[in-house]
Amino acid sequence: MTWSKCKRAIRFQLLAIGLLAGLSGCGIYSFSGTNIDPAVRTISIATIQNNTPQGPAYLTQRFTEDLKDYFQQNTNLQIVPRDGDLQFDGNIVAFDFAPASIQQVDGVDQAGSNRLTIQVRIRFTNTKDDKQSFEQVFQNFDDFPASRNIATINSDPNAVRTTTTKIITDIFNKSVANW
């Protein structure tokens, strides 16, 4: 055997050993940043109810569907109606719209910008590893020009979605990315 063929064989063996070592770890790592135990195959997400008097009528449905979509796009988990290996339920506990900055116009204090803040309480149950289960309130916000009031924000699904998407990302990171 020539030295070139010998080096190629050694490289192949090292590559095979490296791949086997990587596949034999405790969890499966993916490029989306998840670290999900291979025993976890399903996920169930109950409807996330809006328990606040504010917020658009579509908020419950949109948040729940966006949460499901995010997990479908970023994991290989199968969504099931109930009793998944990973289970989410919760509710929207705050939907607040308030001035974020004050400015004076002709000697009168007015909002320079308005802030939409949303809080969602999530109960996450990992049936395969209860140490990873949690209950937590996730919060995020977006600021809008003073010219946009709550009615215009609520009638613009994309405006509310920017805030809820940040919350969904935080939920995902806490539950399956172990951040």
Short mmCIF file of N, CA, C and O in Angstrom, two decimals, residues 20-147:
data_model
loop_
_atom_site.label_atom_id
_atom_site.label_comp_id
_atom_site.label_asym_id
_atom_site.label_seq_id
_atom_site.Cartn_x
_atom_site.Cartn_y
_atom_site.Cartn_z
N LEU A 20 -19.35 8.47 14.47
CA LEU A 20 -19.95 7.57 15.46
C LEU A 20 -19.96 8.19 16.85
O LEU A 20 -20.94 8.08 17.58
N ALA A 21 -18.89 8.88 17.21
CA ALA A 21 -18.83 9.53 18.52
C ALA A 21 -19.88 10.63 18.61
O ALA A 21 -20.54 10.79 19.62
N GLY A 22 -20.06 11.37 17.53
CA GLY A 22 -21.04 12.45 17.52
C GLY A 22 -22.46 11.94 17.61
O GLY A 22 -23.32 12.54 18.25
N LEU A 23 -22.73 10.81 16.97
CA LEU A 23 -24.09 10.28 16.98
C LEU A 23 -24.44 9.57 18.29
O LEU A 23 -25.60 9.35 18.58
N SER A 24 -23.44 9.22 19.08
CA SER A 24 -23.72 8.47 20.30
C SER A 24 -23.92 9.36 21.52
O SER A 24 -24.03 8.87 22.62
N GLY A 25 -24.00 10.68 21.33
CA GLY A 25 -24.18 11.59 22.45
C GLY A 25 -25.55 11.46 23.09
O GLY A 25 -26.41 10.72 22.64
N CYS A 26 -25.77 12.23 24.16
CA CYS A 26 -27.02 12.15 24.91
C CYS A 26 -28.20 12.73 24.15
O CYS A 26 -29.32 12.33 24.35
N GLY A 27 -27.96 13.73 23.32
CA GLY A 27 -29.06 14.38 22.62
C GLY A 27 -28.72 14.53 21.16
O GLY A 27 -27.64 14.20 20.71
N ILE A 28 -29.65 15.03 20.42
CA ILE A 28 -29.44 15.29 19.01
C ILE A 28 -29.30 16.79 18.84
O ILE A 28 -30.16 17.56 19.27
N TYR A 29 -28.21 17.20 18.21
CA TYR A 29 -28.00 18.62 17.96
C TYR A 29 -28.35 18.90 16.51
O TYR A 29 -28.02 18.12 15.64
N SER A 30 -29.01 19.99 16.28
CA SER A 30 -29.33 20.36 14.91
C SER A 30 -28.85 21.78 14.66
O SER A 30 -28.51 22.51 15.58
N PHE A 31 -28.87 22.16 13.40
CA PHE A 31 -28.40 23.49 13.05
C PHE A 31 -29.37 24.58 13.50
O PHE A 31 -29.04 25.74 13.48
N SER A 32 -30.57 24.23 13.93
CA SER A 32 -31.49 25.23 14.47
C SER A 32 -31.18 25.52 15.93
O SER A 32 -31.80 26.38 16.54
N GLY A 33 -30.21 24.81 16.50
CA GLY A 33 -29.79 25.07 17.87
C GLY A 33 -30.52 24.25 18.91
O GLY A 33 -30.35 24.46 20.09
N THR A 34 -31.32 23.30 18.47
CA THR A 34 -32.06 22.49 19.44
C THR A 34 -31.18 21.39 20.00
O THR A 34 -30.22 20.96 19.37
N ASN A 35 -31.55 20.96 21.18
CA ASN A 35 -30.88 19.83 21.81
C ASN A 35 -31.98 18.97 22.40
O ASN A 35 -32.29 19.06 23.58
N ILE A 36 -32.59 18.15 21.55
CA ILE A 36 -33.76 17.38 21.94
C ILE A 36 -33.37 15.91 22.07
O ILE A 36 -32.76 15.33 21.16
N ASP A 37 -33.73 15.32 23.19
CA ASP A 37 -33.49 13.90 23.43
C ASP A 37 -34.14 13.09 22.29
O ASP A 37 -35.27 13.35 21.91
N PRO A 38 -33.44 12.10 21.75
CA PRO A 38 -34.01 11.30 20.65
C PRO A 38 -35.30 10.58 21.04
O PRO A 38 -36.09 10.22 20.17
N ALA A 39 -35.53 10.37 22.34
CA ALA A 39 -36.77 9.72 22.78
C ALA A 39 -37.98 10.64 22.62
O ALA A 39 -39.12 10.18 22.62
N VAL A 40 -37.74 11.94 22.49
CA VAL A 40 -38.83 12.91 22.32
C VAL A 40 -39.20 12.96 20.84
O VAL A 40 -38.37 13.30 19.99
N ARG A 41 -40.45 12.61 20.56
CA ARG A 41 -40.89 12.56 19.16
C ARG A 41 -42.12 13.42 18.89
O ARG A 41 -42.40 13.74 17.74
N THR A 42 -42.88 13.76 19.94
CA THR A 42 -44.13 14.48 19.71
C THR A 42 -44.21 15.72 20.59
O THR A 42 -43.53 15.83 21.62
N ILE A 43 -45.06 16.62 20.16
CA ILE A 43 -45.29 17.86 20.91
C ILE A 43 -46.77 18.18 20.84
O ILE A 43 -47.41 17.98 19.80
N SER A 44 -47.33 18.64 21.96
CA SER A 44 -48.73 19.09 21.96
C SER A 44 -48.75 20.52 22.49
O SER A 44 -48.09 20.83 23.49
N ILE A 45 -49.51 21.36 21.81
CA ILE A 45 -49.61 22.77 22.18
C ILE A 45 -51.09 23.10 22.32
O ILE A 45 -51.84 23.12 21.33
N ALA A 46 -51.52 23.31 23.56
CA ALA A 46 -52.91 23.67 23.83
C ALA A 46 -53.14 25.12 23.38
O ALA A 46 -52.20 25.90 23.25
N THR A 47 -54.38 25.48 23.17
CA THR A 47 -54.71 26.84 22.78
C THR A 47 -54.28 27.81 23.87
O THR A 47 -54.61 27.63 25.05
N ILE A 48 -53.49 28.80 23.49
CA ILE A 48 -53.01 29.82 24.42
C ILE A 48 -54.08 30.92 24.48
O ILE A 48 -54.22 31.72 23.56
N GLN A 49 -54.86 30.91 25.55
CA GLN A 49 -56.00 31.82 25.68
C GLN A 49 -55.55 33.24 26.02
O GLN A 49 -54.58 33.43 26.76
N ASN A 50 -56.29 34.22 25.53
CA ASN A 50 -56.06 35.62 25.89
C ASN A 50 -56.94 35.93 27.10
O ASN A 50 -58.15 36.05 26.99
N ASN A 51 -56.32 36.05 28.27
CA ASN A 51 -57.06 36.33 29.50
C ASN A 51 -57.05 37.81 29.85
O ASN A 51 -57.29 38.17 31.00
N THR A 52 -56.76 38.66 28.89
CA THR A 52 -56.78 40.10 29.13
C THR A 52 -57.99 40.71 28.42
O THR A 52 -58.46 40.16 27.42
N PRO A 53 -58.49 41.82 28.92
CA PRO A 53 -59.62 42.46 28.23
C PRO A 53 -59.18 43.18 26.95
O PRO A 53 -60.01 43.55 26.13
N GLN A 54 -57.88 43.38 26.79
CA GLN A 54 -57.38 44.07 25.61
C GLN A 54 -56.93 43.05 24.57
O GLN A 54 -56.92 41.87 24.79
N GLY A 55 -56.50 43.59 23.46
CA GLY A 55 -55.94 42.74 22.42
C GLY A 55 -56.95 42.43 21.35
O GLY A 55 -58.15 42.41 21.59
N PRO A 56 -56.44 42.18 20.16
CA PRO A 56 -57.32 41.88 19.04
C PRO A 56 -57.99 40.52 19.20
O PRO A 56 -57.47 39.63 19.87
N ALA A 57 -59.14 40.37 18.56
CA ALA A 57 -59.90 39.12 18.66
C ALA A 57 -59.11 37.93 18.13
O ALA A 57 -59.28 36.81 18.60
N TYR A 58 -58.23 38.15 17.18
CA TYR A 58 -57.49 37.06 16.56
C TYR A 58 -56.27 36.62 17.38
O TYR A 58 -55.59 35.65 17.02
N LEU A 59 -55.97 37.26 18.49
CA LEU A 59 -54.72 37.03 19.22
C LEU A 59 -54.56 35.59 19.70
O LEU A 59 -53.49 34.99 19.54
N THR A 60 -55.60 35.00 20.28
CA THR A 60 -55.53 33.63 20.78
C THR A 60 -55.16 32.66 19.66
O THR A 60 -54.21 31.89 19.78
N GLN A 61 -55.91 32.71 18.58
CA GLN A 61 -55.69 31.79 17.46
C GLN A 61 -54.34 32.03 16.80
O GLN A 61 -53.60 31.09 16.53
N ARG A 62 -54.00 33.29 16.55
CA ARG A 62 -52.75 33.62 15.86
C ARG A 62 -51.54 33.20 16.68
O ARG A 62 -50.61 32.60 16.16
N PHE A 63 -51.54 33.48 17.99
CA PHE A 63 -50.40 33.13 18.82
C PHE A 63 -50.21 31.61 18.86
O PHE A 63 -49.10 31.09 18.70
N THR A 64 -51.29 30.88 19.07
CA THR A 64 -51.23 29.42 19.15
C THR A 64 -50.71 28.83 17.84
O THR A 64 -49.82 27.98 17.85
N GLU A 65 -51.25 29.27 16.72
CA GLU A 65 -50.83 28.73 15.42
C GLU A 65 -49.38 29.12 15.10
O GLU A 65 -48.63 28.30 14.56
N ASP A 66 -48.98 30.33 15.45
CA ASP A 66 -47.59 30.75 15.21
C ASP A 66 -46.62 29.94 16.07
O ASP A 66 -45.52 29.59 15.62
N LEU A 67 -47.02 29.61 17.30
CA LEU A 67 -46.18 28.78 18.16
C LEU A 67 -46.02 27.38 17.56
O LEU A 67 -44.91 26.84 17.47
N LYS A 68 -47.11 26.80 17.08
CA LYS A 68 -47.04 25.49 16.43
C LYS A 68 -46.15 25.55 15.18
O LYS A 68 -45.31 24.67 14.97
N ASP A 69 -46.36 26.57 14.37
CA ASP A 69 -45.58 26.71 13.13
C ASP A 69 -44.09 26.82 13.43
O ASP A 69 -43.27 26.23 12.73
N TYR A 70 -43.74 27.57 14.47
CA TYR A 70 -42.33 27.76 14.80
C TYR A 70 -41.67 26.42 15.15
O TYR A 70 -40.56 26.13 14.71
N PHE A 71 -42.37 25.61 15.93
CA PHE A 71 -41.82 24.30 16.29
C PHE A 71 -41.77 23.37 15.08
O PHE A 71 -40.82 22.61 14.93
N GLN A 72 -42.76 23.44 14.21
CA GLN A 72 -42.73 22.60 13.00
C GLN A 72 -41.58 22.99 12.08
O GLN A 72 -40.95 22.12 11.48
N GLN A 73 -41.29 24.27 11.98
CA GLN A 73 -40.23 24.74 11.10
C GLN A 73 -38.84 24.48 11.66
O GLN A 73 -37.88 24.37 10.90
N ASN A 74 -38.72 24.38 12.97
CA ASN A 74 -37.40 24.31 13.59
C ASN A 74 -37.07 23.00 14.29
O ASN A 74 -36.00 22.87 14.89
N THR A 75 -37.99 22.03 14.25
CA THR A 75 -37.73 20.72 14.83
C THR A 75 -38.35 19.66 13.92
O THR A 75 -39.09 19.98 12.99
N ASN A 76 -38.06 18.42 14.22
CA ASN A 76 -38.68 17.29 13.52
C ASN A 76 -39.79 16.66 14.35
O ASN A 76 -40.23 15.56 14.05
N LEU A 77 -40.23 17.35 15.37
CA LEU A 77 -41.27 16.82 16.25
C LEU A 77 -42.62 16.81 15.55
O LEU A 77 -42.95 17.73 14.80
N GLN A 78 -43.39 15.77 15.83
CA GLN A 78 -44.74 15.66 15.28
C GLN A 78 -45.72 16.32 16.24
O GLN A 78 -45.72 16.01 17.44
N ILE A 79 -46.56 17.21 15.74
CA ILE A 79 -47.57 17.85 16.58
C ILE A 79 -48.76 16.92 16.71
O ILE A 79 -49.28 16.41 15.72
N VAL A 80 -49.14 16.68 17.97
CA VAL A 80 -50.30 15.85 18.28
C VAL A 80 -51.28 16.68 19.11
O VAL A 80 -50.89 17.64 19.76
N PRO A 81 -52.55 16.34 19.08
CA PRO A 81 -53.55 17.16 19.78
C PRO A 81 -53.37 17.24 21.29
O PRO A 81 -53.67 18.24 21.91
N ARG A 82 -52.89 16.15 21.91
CA ARG A 82 -52.70 16.13 23.37
C ARG A 82 -51.70 15.04 23.74
O ARG A 82 -51.40 14.15 22.95
N ASP A 83 -51.21 15.14 24.96
CA ASP A 83 -50.30 14.13 25.53
C ASP A 83 -49.02 13.92 24.73
O ASP A 83 -48.52 12.81 24.62
N GLY A 84 -48.46 15.01 24.20
CA GLY A 84 -47.18 14.91 23.52
C GLY A 84 -46.04 14.67 24.50
O GLY A 84 -46.20 14.85 25.71
N ASP A 85 -44.90 14.25 23.98
CA ASP A 85 -43.72 14.10 24.84
C ASP A 85 -43.34 15.45 25.44
O ASP A 85 -42.90 15.53 26.58
N LEU A 86 -43.51 16.52 24.66
CA LEU A 86 -43.37 17.89 25.14
C LEU A 86 -44.75 18.51 25.09
O LEU A 86 -45.46 18.37 24.09
N GLN A 87 -45.14 19.20 26.16
CA GLN A 87 -46.49 19.77 26.24
C GLN A 87 -46.42 21.24 26.64
O GLN A 87 -45.69 21.60 27.57
N PHE A 88 -47.17 22.06 25.92
CA PHE A 88 -47.26 23.49 26.23
C PHE A 88 -48.71 23.86 26.47
O PHE A 88 -49.60 23.44 25.74
N ASP A 89 -48.93 24.66 27.50
CA ASP A 89 -50.22 25.32 27.68
C ASP A 89 -49.95 26.63 28.39
O ASP A 89 -48.85 26.85 28.91
N GLY A 90 -50.91 27.51 28.36
CA GLY A 90 -50.70 28.79 29.01
C GLY A 90 -51.73 29.80 28.58
O GLY A 90 -52.75 29.47 27.97
N ASN A 91 -51.44 31.05 28.90
CA ASN A 91 -52.36 32.12 28.56
C ASN A 91 -51.64 33.46 28.44
O ASN A 91 -50.56 33.64 28.99
N ILE A 92 -52.27 34.34 27.71
CA ILE A 92 -51.77 35.70 27.57
C ILE A 92 -52.27 36.46 28.79
O ILE A 92 -53.47 36.52 29.04
N VAL A 93 -51.35 36.98 29.60
CA VAL A 93 -51.73 37.59 30.87
C VAL A 93 -51.66 39.11 30.83
O VAL A 93 -52.20 39.77 31.73
N ALA A 94 -51.02 39.68 29.82
CA ALA A 94 -50.97 41.15 29.71
C ALA A 94 -50.85 41.55 28.25
O ALA A 94 -50.11 40.94 27.47
N PHE A 95 -51.61 42.56 27.90
CA PHE A 95 -51.57 43.18 26.58
C PHE A 95 -51.74 44.67 26.86
O PHE A 95 -52.85 45.16 27.01
N ASP A 96 -50.61 45.36 27.00
CA ASP A 96 -50.64 46.75 27.44
C ASP A 96 -50.09 47.67 26.37
O ASP A 96 -49.08 47.37 25.73
N PHE A 97 -50.74 48.80 26.22
CA PHE A 97 -50.32 49.83 25.28
C PHE A 97 -50.23 51.13 26.05
O PHE A 97 -51.22 51.60 26.61
N ALA A 98 -49.03 51.68 26.14
CA ALA A 98 -48.82 52.88 26.97
C ALA A 98 -47.72 53.74 26.35
O ALA A 98 -46.90 53.25 25.56
N PRO A 99 -47.68 55.03 26.72
CA PRO A 99 -46.61 55.89 26.21
C PRO A 99 -45.24 55.35 26.63
O PRO A 99 -45.05 54.92 27.76
N ALA A 100 -44.32 55.37 25.68
CA ALA A 100 -42.95 54.92 25.97
C ALA A 100 -42.03 56.10 26.19
O ALA A 100 -41.03 55.99 26.88
N SER A 101 -42.37 57.21 25.58
CA SER A 101 -41.59 58.43 25.78
C SER A 101 -42.55 59.61 25.72
O SER A 101 -43.57 59.57 25.03
N ILE A 102 -42.21 60.63 26.47
CA ILE A 102 -43.06 61.83 26.54
C ILE A 102 -42.29 62.99 25.89
O ILE A 102 -41.09 63.14 26.09
N GLN A 103 -43.01 63.77 25.13
CA GLN A 103 -42.42 64.98 24.55
C GLN A 103 -43.39 66.13 24.75
O GLN A 103 -44.58 65.93 24.91
N GLN A 104 -42.85 67.32 24.76
CA GLN A 104 -43.70 68.50 24.91
C GLN A 104 -43.99 69.11 23.55
O GLN A 104 -43.08 69.33 22.76
N VAL A 105 -45.28 69.34 23.30
CA VAL A 105 -45.72 70.00 22.08
C VAL A 105 -46.57 71.18 22.52
O VAL A 105 -47.61 71.00 23.16
N ASP A 106 -46.08 72.38 22.22
CA ASP A 106 -46.77 73.62 22.63
C ASP A 106 -47.04 73.63 24.13
O ASP A 106 -48.13 74.00 24.58
N GLY A 107 -46.06 73.16 24.91
CA GLY A 107 -46.16 73.18 26.36
C GLY A 107 -47.02 72.08 26.95
O GLY A 107 -47.27 72.07 28.15
N VAL A 108 -47.49 71.18 26.12
CA VAL A 108 -48.34 70.08 26.59
C VAL A 108 -47.56 68.76 26.44
O VAL A 108 -47.00 68.49 25.38
N ASP A 109 -47.56 67.95 27.51
CA ASP A 109 -46.92 66.64 27.43
C ASP A 109 -47.75 65.71 26.55
O ASP A 109 -48.97 65.59 26.74
N GLN A 110 -47.06 65.07 25.60
CA GLN A 110 -47.72 64.10 24.72
C GLN A 110 -46.79 62.91 24.53
O GLN A 110 -45.58 63.02 24.71
N ALA A 111 -47.38 61.80 24.14
CA ALA A 111 -46.57 60.62 23.86
C ALA A 111 -45.71 60.87 22.63
O ALA A 111 -46.20 61.28 21.59
N GLY A 112 -44.40 60.61 22.79
CA GLY A 112 -43.50 60.67 21.64
C GLY A 112 -43.52 59.35 20.89
O GLY A 112 -43.35 59.29 19.68
N SER A 113 -43.72 58.29 21.63
CA SER A 113 -43.91 56.96 21.05
C SER A 113 -44.74 56.15 22.04
O SER A 113 -44.83 56.47 23.21
N ASN A 114 -45.35 55.09 21.50
CA ASN A 114 -46.17 54.21 22.32
C ASN A 114 -45.58 52.80 22.31
O ASN A 114 -45.02 52.37 21.30
N ARG A 115 -45.71 52.12 23.43
CA ARG A 115 -45.13 50.78 23.56
C ARG A 115 -46.23 49.75 23.76
O ARG A 115 -47.07 49.88 24.66
N LEU A 116 -46.19 48.72 22.94
CA LEU A 116 -47.05 47.56 23.12
C LEU A 116 -46.24 46.50 23.84
O LEU A 116 -45.18 46.09 23.38
N THR A 117 -46.73 46.07 25.01
CA THR A 117 -46.08 45.04 25.80
C THR A 117 -47.04 43.86 25.94
O THR A 117 -48.20 44.04 26.29
N ILE A 118 -46.52 42.67 25.65
CA ILE A 118 -47.33 41.45 25.77
C ILE A 118 -46.60 40.49 26.71
O ILE A 118 -45.39 40.32 26.61
N GLN A 119 -47.36 39.88 27.62
CA GLN A 119 -46.82 38.87 28.53
C GLN A 119 -47.63 37.58 28.34
O GLN A 119 -48.86 37.63 28.28
N VAL A 120 -46.90 36.46 28.28
CA VAL A 120 -47.54 35.16 28.11
C VAL A 120 -46.99 34.20 29.17
O VAL A 120 -45.78 34.04 29.28
N ARG A 121 -47.89 33.61 29.94
CA ARG A 121 -47.49 32.60 30.93
C ARG A 121 -47.55 31.24 30.24
O ARG A 121 -48.58 30.85 29.70
N ILE A 122 -46.43 30.53 30.27
CA ILE A 122 -46.33 29.23 29.62
C ILE A 122 -45.97 28.17 30.65
O ILE A 122 -45.08 28.36 31.47
N ARG A 123 -46.69 27.05 30.60
CA ARG A 123 -46.35 25.86 31.36
C ARG A 123 -45.82 24.84 30.36
O ARG A 123 -46.52 24.45 29.43
N PHE A 124 -44.57 24.46 30.54
CA PHE A 124 -43.92 23.50 29.65
C PHE A 124 -43.65 22.23 30.43
O PHE A 124 -43.06 22.28 31.51
N THR A 125 -44.10 21.11 29.90
CA THR A 125 -43.86 19.82 30.53
C THR A 125 -43.09 18.94 29.56
O THR A 125 -43.53 18.73 28.43
N ASN A 126 -41.95 18.46 30.03
CA ASN A 126 -41.17 17.50 29.27
C ASN A 126 -41.40 16.15 29.95
O ASN A 126 -40.89 15.91 31.04
N THR A 127 -42.20 15.30 29.32
CA THR A 127 -42.56 14.02 29.95
C THR A 127 -41.40 13.04 30.00
O THR A 127 -41.47 12.05 30.72
N LYS A 128 -40.35 13.30 29.26
CA LYS A 128 -39.18 12.41 29.24
C LYS A 128 -38.11 12.84 30.25
O LYS A 128 -37.27 12.06 30.64
N ASP A 129 -38.14 14.14 30.64
CA ASP A 129 -37.16 14.66 31.60
C ASP A 129 -37.81 15.82 32.35
O ASP A 129 -37.74 16.97 31.91
N ASP A 130 -38.45 15.50 33.47
CA ASP A 130 -39.21 16.51 34.21
C ASP A 130 -38.34 17.66 34.72
O ASP A 130 -38.84 18.74 34.98
N LYS A 131 -37.02 17.45 34.84
CA LYS A 131 -36.13 18.53 35.29
C LYS A 131 -36.13 19.70 34.30
O LYS A 131 -35.79 20.81 34.68
N GLN A 132 -36.52 19.45 33.06
CA GLN A 132 -36.55 20.51 32.06
C GLN A 132 -37.90 21.22 32.02
O GLN A 132 -38.04 22.24 31.35
N SER A 133 -38.89 20.72 32.73
CA SER A 133 -40.21 21.36 32.77
C SER A 133 -40.12 22.69 33.51
O SER A 133 -39.29 22.87 34.38
N PHE A 134 -41.00 23.63 33.14
CA PHE A 134 -41.01 24.93 33.80
C PHE A 134 -42.35 25.62 33.61
O PHE A 134 -43.14 25.25 32.74
N GLU A 135 -42.57 26.64 34.43
CA GLU A 135 -43.66 27.58 34.24
C GLU A 135 -43.03 28.96 34.35
O GLU A 135 -42.32 29.25 35.31
N GLN A 136 -43.28 29.80 33.34
CA GLN A 136 -42.61 31.09 33.28
C GLN A 136 -43.45 32.09 32.50
O GLN A 136 -44.17 31.71 31.57
N VAL A 137 -43.33 33.36 32.86
CA VAL A 137 -43.95 34.43 32.09
C VAL A 137 -42.90 34.98 31.14
O VAL A 137 -41.81 35.36 31.54
N PHE A 138 -43.25 35.01 29.86
CA PHE A 138 -42.39 35.57 28.82
C PHE A 138 -42.97 36.91 28.41
O PHE A 138 -44.19 37.04 28.24
N GLN A 139 -42.12 37.90 28.26
CA GLN A 139 -42.57 39.25 27.94
C GLN A 139 -41.69 39.86 26.86
O GLN A 139 -40.48 39.63 26.84
N ASN A 140 -42.32 40.63 25.98
CA ASN A 140 -41.57 41.42 25.03
C ASN A 140 -42.41 42.61 24.61
O ASN A 140 -43.59 42.69 24.96
N PHE A 141 -41.79 43.52 23.87
CA PHE A 141 -42.48 44.75 23.51
C PHE A 141 -41.96 45.28 22.18
O PHE A 141 -40.91 44.87 21.70
N ASP A 142 -42.73 46.20 21.62
CA ASP A 142 -42.32 46.98 20.45
C ASP A 142 -42.83 48.40 20.64
O ASP A 142 -43.91 48.61 21.20
N ASP A 143 -42.04 49.34 20.16
CA ASP A 143 -42.42 50.75 20.21
C ASP A 143 -42.96 51.18 18.85
O ASP A 143 -42.45 50.75 17.81
N PHE A 144 -43.97 52.04 18.90
CA PHE A 144 -44.62 52.53 17.69
C PHE A 144 -44.68 54.06 17.74
O PHE A 144 -44.73 54.64 18.83
N PRO A 145 -44.72 54.69 16.58
CA PRO A 145 -44.85 56.16 16.56
C PRO A 145 -46.13 56.60 17.27
O PRO A 145 -47.12 55.87 17.29
N ALA A 146 -46.08 57.78 17.83
CA ALA A 146 -47.24 58.31 18.56
C ALA A 146 -48.47 58.42 17.65
O ALA A 146 -49.60 58.40 18.14
N SER A 147 -48.26 58.52 16.36
CA SER A 147 -49.38 58.63 15.43
C SER A 147 -50.18 57.34 15.32
O SER A 147 -51.30 57.34 14.81
#
